[in-house]
Short mmCIF file of C-alpha atoms in Angstrom, two decimals:
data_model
loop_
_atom_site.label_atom_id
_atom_site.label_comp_id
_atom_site.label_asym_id
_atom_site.label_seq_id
_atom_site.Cartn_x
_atom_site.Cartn_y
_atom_site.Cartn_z
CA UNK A 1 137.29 3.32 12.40
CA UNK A 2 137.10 6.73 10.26
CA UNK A 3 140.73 8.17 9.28
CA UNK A 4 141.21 11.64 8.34
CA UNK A 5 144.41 13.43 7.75
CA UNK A 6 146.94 13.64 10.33
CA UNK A 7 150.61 14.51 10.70
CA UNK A 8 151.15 13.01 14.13
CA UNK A 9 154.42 12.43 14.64
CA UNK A 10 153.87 10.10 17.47
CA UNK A 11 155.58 11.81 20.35
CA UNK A 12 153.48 13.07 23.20
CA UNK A 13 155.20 14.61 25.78
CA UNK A 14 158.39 12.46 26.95
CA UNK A 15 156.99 9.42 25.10
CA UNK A 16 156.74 8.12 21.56
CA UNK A 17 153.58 6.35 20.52
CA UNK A 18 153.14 3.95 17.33
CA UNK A 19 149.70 4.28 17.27
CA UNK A 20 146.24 5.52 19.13
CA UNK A 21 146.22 1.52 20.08
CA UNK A 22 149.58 1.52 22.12
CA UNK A 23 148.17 4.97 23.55
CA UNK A 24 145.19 4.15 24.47
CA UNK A 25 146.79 0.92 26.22
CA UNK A 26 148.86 3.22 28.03
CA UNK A 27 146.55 5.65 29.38
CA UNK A 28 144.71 2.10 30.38
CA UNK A 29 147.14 1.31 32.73
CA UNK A 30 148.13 4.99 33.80
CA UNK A 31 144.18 4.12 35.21
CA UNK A 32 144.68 1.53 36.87
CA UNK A 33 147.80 2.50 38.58
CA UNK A 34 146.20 5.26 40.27
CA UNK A 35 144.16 5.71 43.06
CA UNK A 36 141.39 8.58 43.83
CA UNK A 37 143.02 11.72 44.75
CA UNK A 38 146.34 10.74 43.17
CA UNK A 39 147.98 13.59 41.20
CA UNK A 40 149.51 12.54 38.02
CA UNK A 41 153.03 13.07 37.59
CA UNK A 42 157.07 12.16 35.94
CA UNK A 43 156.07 11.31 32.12
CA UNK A 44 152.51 10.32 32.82
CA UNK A 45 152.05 14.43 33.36
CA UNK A 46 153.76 15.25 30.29
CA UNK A 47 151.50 13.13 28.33
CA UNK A 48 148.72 14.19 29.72
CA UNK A 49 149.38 17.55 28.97
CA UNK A 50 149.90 17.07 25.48
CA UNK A 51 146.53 15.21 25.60
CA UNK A 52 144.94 18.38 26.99
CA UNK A 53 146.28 20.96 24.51
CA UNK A 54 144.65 18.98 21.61
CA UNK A 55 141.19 18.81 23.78
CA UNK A 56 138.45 20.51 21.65
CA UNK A 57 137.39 22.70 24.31
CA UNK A 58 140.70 23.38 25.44
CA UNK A 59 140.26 27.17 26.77
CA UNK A 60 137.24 26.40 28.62
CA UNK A 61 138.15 23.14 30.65
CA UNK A 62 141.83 25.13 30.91
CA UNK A 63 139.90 28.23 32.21
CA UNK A 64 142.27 30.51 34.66
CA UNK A 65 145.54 28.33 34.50
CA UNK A 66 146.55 25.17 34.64
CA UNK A 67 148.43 24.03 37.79
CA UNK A 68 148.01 19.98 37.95
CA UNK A 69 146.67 16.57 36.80
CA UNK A 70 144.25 14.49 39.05
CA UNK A 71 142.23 11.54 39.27
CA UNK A 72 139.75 11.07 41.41
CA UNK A 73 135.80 10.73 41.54
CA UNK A 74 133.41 12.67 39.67
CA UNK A 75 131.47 14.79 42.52
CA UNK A 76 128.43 14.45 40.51
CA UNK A 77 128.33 10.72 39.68
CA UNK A 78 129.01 8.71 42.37
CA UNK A 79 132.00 5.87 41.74
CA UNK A 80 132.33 7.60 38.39
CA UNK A 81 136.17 8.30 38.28
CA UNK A 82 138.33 10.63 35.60
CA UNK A 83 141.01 12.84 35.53
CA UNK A 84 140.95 16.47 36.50
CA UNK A 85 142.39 19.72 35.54
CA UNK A 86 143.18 21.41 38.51
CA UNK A 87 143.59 25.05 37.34
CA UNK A 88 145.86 27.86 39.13
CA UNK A 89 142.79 29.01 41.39
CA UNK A 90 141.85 25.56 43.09
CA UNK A 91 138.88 24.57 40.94
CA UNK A 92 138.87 21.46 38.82
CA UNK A 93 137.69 20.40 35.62
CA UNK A 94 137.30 16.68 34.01
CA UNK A 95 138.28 16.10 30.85
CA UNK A 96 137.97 13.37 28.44
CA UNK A 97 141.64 11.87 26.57
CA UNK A 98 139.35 9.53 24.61
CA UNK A 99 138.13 13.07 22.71
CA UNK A 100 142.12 14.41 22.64
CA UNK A 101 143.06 10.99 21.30
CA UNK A 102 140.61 11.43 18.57
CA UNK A 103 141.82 14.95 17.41
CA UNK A 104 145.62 13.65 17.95
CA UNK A 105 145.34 10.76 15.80
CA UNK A 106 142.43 11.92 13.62
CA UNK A 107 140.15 9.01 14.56
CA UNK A 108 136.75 8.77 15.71
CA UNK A 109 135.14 5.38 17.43
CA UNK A 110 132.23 4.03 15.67
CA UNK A 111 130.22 3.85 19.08
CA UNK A 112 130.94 7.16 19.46
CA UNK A 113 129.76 8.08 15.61
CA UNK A 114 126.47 6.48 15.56
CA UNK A 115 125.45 6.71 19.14
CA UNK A 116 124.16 2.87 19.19
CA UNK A 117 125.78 1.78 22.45
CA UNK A 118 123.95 -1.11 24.55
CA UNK A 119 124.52 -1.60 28.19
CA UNK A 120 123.59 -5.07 29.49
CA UNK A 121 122.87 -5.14 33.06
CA UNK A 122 124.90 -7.95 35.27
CA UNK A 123 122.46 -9.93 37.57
CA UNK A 124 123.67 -9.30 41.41
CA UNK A 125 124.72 -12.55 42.65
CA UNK A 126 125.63 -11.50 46.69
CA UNK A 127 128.18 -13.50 48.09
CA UNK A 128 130.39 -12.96 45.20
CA UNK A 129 132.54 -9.69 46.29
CA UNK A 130 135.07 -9.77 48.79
CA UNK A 131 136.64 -6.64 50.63
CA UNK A 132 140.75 -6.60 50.74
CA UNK A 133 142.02 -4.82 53.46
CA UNK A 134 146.04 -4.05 54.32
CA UNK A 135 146.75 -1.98 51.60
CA UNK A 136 147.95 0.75 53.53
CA UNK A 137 150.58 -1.55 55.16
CA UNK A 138 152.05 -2.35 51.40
CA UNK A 139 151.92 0.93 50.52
CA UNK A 140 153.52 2.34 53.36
CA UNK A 141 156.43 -0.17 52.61
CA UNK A 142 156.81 1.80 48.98
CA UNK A 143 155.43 -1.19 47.13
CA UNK A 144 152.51 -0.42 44.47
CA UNK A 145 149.67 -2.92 44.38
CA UNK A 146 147.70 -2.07 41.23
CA UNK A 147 144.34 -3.68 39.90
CA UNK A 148 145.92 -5.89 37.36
CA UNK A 149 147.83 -7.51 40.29
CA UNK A 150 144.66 -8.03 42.39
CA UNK A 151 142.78 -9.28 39.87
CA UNK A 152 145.62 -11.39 38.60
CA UNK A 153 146.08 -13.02 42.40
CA UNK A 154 142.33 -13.61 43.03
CA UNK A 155 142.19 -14.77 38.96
CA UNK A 156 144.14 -18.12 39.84
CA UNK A 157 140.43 -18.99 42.30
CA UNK A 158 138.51 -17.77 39.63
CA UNK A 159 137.20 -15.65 37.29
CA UNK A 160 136.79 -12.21 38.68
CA UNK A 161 134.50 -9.98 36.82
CA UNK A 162 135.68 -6.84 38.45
CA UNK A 163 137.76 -4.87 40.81
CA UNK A 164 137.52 -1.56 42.25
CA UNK A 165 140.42 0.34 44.23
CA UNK A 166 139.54 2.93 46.68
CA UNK A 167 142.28 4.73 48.76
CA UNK A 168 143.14 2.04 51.31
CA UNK A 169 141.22 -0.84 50.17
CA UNK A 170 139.64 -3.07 47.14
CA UNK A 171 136.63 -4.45 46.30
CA UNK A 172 136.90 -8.02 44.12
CA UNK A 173 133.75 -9.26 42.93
CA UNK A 174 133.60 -12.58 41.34
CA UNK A 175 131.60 -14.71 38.57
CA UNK A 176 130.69 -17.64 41.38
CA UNK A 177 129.77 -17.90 44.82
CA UNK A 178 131.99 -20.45 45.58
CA UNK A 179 135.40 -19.20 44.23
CA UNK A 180 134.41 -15.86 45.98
CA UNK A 181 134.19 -18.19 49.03
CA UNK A 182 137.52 -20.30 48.33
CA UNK A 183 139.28 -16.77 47.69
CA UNK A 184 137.97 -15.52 51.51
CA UNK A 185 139.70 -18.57 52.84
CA UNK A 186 142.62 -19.15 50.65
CA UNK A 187 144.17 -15.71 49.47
CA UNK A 188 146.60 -14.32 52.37
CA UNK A 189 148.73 -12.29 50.16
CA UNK A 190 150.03 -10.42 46.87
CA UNK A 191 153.03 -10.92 45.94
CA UNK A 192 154.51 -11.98 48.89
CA UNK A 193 153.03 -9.24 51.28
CA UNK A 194 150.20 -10.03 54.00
CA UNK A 195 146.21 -9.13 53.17
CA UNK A 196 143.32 -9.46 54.81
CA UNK A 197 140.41 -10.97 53.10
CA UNK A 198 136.83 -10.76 53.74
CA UNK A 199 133.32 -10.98 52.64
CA UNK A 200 131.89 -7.82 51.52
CA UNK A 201 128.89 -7.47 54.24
CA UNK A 202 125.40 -7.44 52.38
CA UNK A 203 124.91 -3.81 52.55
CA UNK A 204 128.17 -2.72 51.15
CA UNK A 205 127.58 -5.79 48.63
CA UNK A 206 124.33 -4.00 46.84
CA UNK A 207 126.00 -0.95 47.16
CA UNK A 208 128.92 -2.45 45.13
CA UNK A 209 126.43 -3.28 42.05
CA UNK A 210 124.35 -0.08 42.45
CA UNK A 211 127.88 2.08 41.91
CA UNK A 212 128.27 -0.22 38.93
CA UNK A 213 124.83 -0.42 37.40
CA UNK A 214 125.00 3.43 37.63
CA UNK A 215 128.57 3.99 36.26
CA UNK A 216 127.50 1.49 33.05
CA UNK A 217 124.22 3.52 32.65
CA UNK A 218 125.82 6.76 32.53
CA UNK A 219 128.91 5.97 30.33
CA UNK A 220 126.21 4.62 28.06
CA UNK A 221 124.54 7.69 27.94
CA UNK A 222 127.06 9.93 27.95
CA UNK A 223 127.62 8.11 24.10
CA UNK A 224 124.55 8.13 23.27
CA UNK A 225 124.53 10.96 20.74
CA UNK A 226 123.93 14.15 20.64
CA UNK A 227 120.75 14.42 23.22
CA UNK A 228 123.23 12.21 25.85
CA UNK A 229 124.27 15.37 27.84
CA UNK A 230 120.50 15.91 29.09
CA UNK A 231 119.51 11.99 29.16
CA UNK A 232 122.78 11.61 31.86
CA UNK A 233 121.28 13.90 34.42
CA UNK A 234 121.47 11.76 37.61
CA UNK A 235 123.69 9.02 35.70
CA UNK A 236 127.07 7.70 36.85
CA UNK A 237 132.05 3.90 37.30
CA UNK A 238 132.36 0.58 38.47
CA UNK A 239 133.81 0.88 35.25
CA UNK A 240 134.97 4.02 33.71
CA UNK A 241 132.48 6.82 32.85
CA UNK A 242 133.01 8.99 29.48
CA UNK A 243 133.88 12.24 30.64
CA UNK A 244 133.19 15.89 28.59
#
C-alpha cells in the first residue's frame, strides 16, 4: 500500500473512522444490507456524501444537483450493481467510493497501481444454487434479512460460495451438490421466520454463473490499467463491479 500525506481527521459525515480498513468494512456491509433500488439514507447518506465530495471527478458525476443516494444495477452491465448519484433532474450517475477512499485517506491499492489483476473462472457445477423465496413476507413484518444472514444459515449445510439478493428473493449457490441438496430439504427458516427453498431450475441456474462470469470479467477489466475503459465494452456483478 502507497501512503502519501494526509490530514484526515477520520470523521466522515456522522461517523468517525480509524482507518480506510474499518471504512472500507463499513461501506462492505452498507452493500450488503441493501437491496437494488434501495435509496441510501440516516448516517449511511451522510457518509456517502462525504465520500462523493472527495471523488476526483466530482463536478461531472455531480452534474446539475445532487438530490439522492442509490443502489441498484448498472443498466449497462447486467447483475453489475453500485451506487448512484441521483442528481436534481432525475438522471443518475455511478460512482466509485473505492476512488474517494483513496483521495480521503491518501492510499492507492496495489491492484489498482500496476493493473496485474487475474480473474479465475469458477467451473459451473448445476445443482448447486438454490432459489429462496418469502422474503417479502419478512420484510413486510419490518425484519431485515441481509446476505451475511443467508449465507450464515445455509453456511451450517455447507460451504456456500456465493449469494445474490434481488428485490424479493436470493439466489445461494453452493461448493457441492449434495449440501445444495441437504439445504433444499433441510433449511425452513432464518432466524426464526418461514422460507421457502428450492432448486434453482437449470435455466435460471446457467444464467446464475453467466451474471457472475460476466461481473468477474468486467471488474477485472475495469482494473486493468489505463486501456481498461475500452477493453470493458460489453463487460459486467455476481460480485461487485469497479465502478468510474
Amino acid at each position: 500500500m502507497v501512503k502519501v500525506a494526509n490530514t484526515f481527521d477520520g470523521k466522515l459525515g456522522e461517523m468517525t473512522f480509524k482507518d480506510k480498513a474499518e471504512c472500507w468494512g463499513y461501506m462492505r456491509a452498507l452493500r450488503d444490507s441493501l437491496i437494488r433500488g434501495a435509496t441510501v439514507e440516516g448516517k449511511a447518506h451522510t457518509v456517502l456524501k462525504a465520500l462523493l465530495e472527495k471523488h476526483p471527478k466530482y463536478d461531472q458525476k455531480v452534474g446539475c444537483g445532487f438530490a439522492s443516494f442509490k443502489y441498484d444495477e448498472h443498466p449497462e452491465y447486467t447483475g453489475t450493481m453500485c451506487f448512484f448519484i441521483v442528481r436534481t433532474d432525475g438522471s443518475s450517475e455511478d460512482f466509485s467510493f473505492r476512488k474517494c477512499l483513496d483521495v480521503v485517506f491518501g492510499t492507492q491499492s496495489k491492484n489498482h497501481r500496476d493493473g496485474k489483476r487475474k480473474f479465475k473462472q469458477p467451473k459451473m457445477k448445476l445443482g448447486t444454487v438454490l432459489k429462496v423465496d418469502g422474503l417479502d413476507d419478512i420484510k413486510n413484518k419490518g425484519i431485515n434479512i441481509d446476505f451475511k444472514l443467508i449465507k450464515e444459515s445455509f453456511s451450517a449445510i455447507g460451504n456456500v460460495e456465493f449469494v445474490e439478493m434481488f428485490e424479493n428473493y436470493a439466489e445461494v449457490r453452493f461448493s457441492e451438490q449434495t449440501d445444495a441438496k441437504k439445504a433444499c430439504e433441510d433449511v425452513k427458516d432464518i432466524s426464526g421466520e418461514q422460507i421457502f427453498v428450492s432448486m434453482l431450475a437449470e435455466e435460471d441456474e446457467k444464467k446464475h454463473f453467466e451474471r457472475f462470469y460476466e461481473s468477474r470479467q468486467y471488474k477485472t477489466r475495469r482494473s486493468g490499467g489505463k486501456n481498461s475503459r475500452n477493453a470493458r465494452r460489453g463487460g459486467r456483478r455476481g460480485g461487485r463491479g469497479r465502478r468510474r
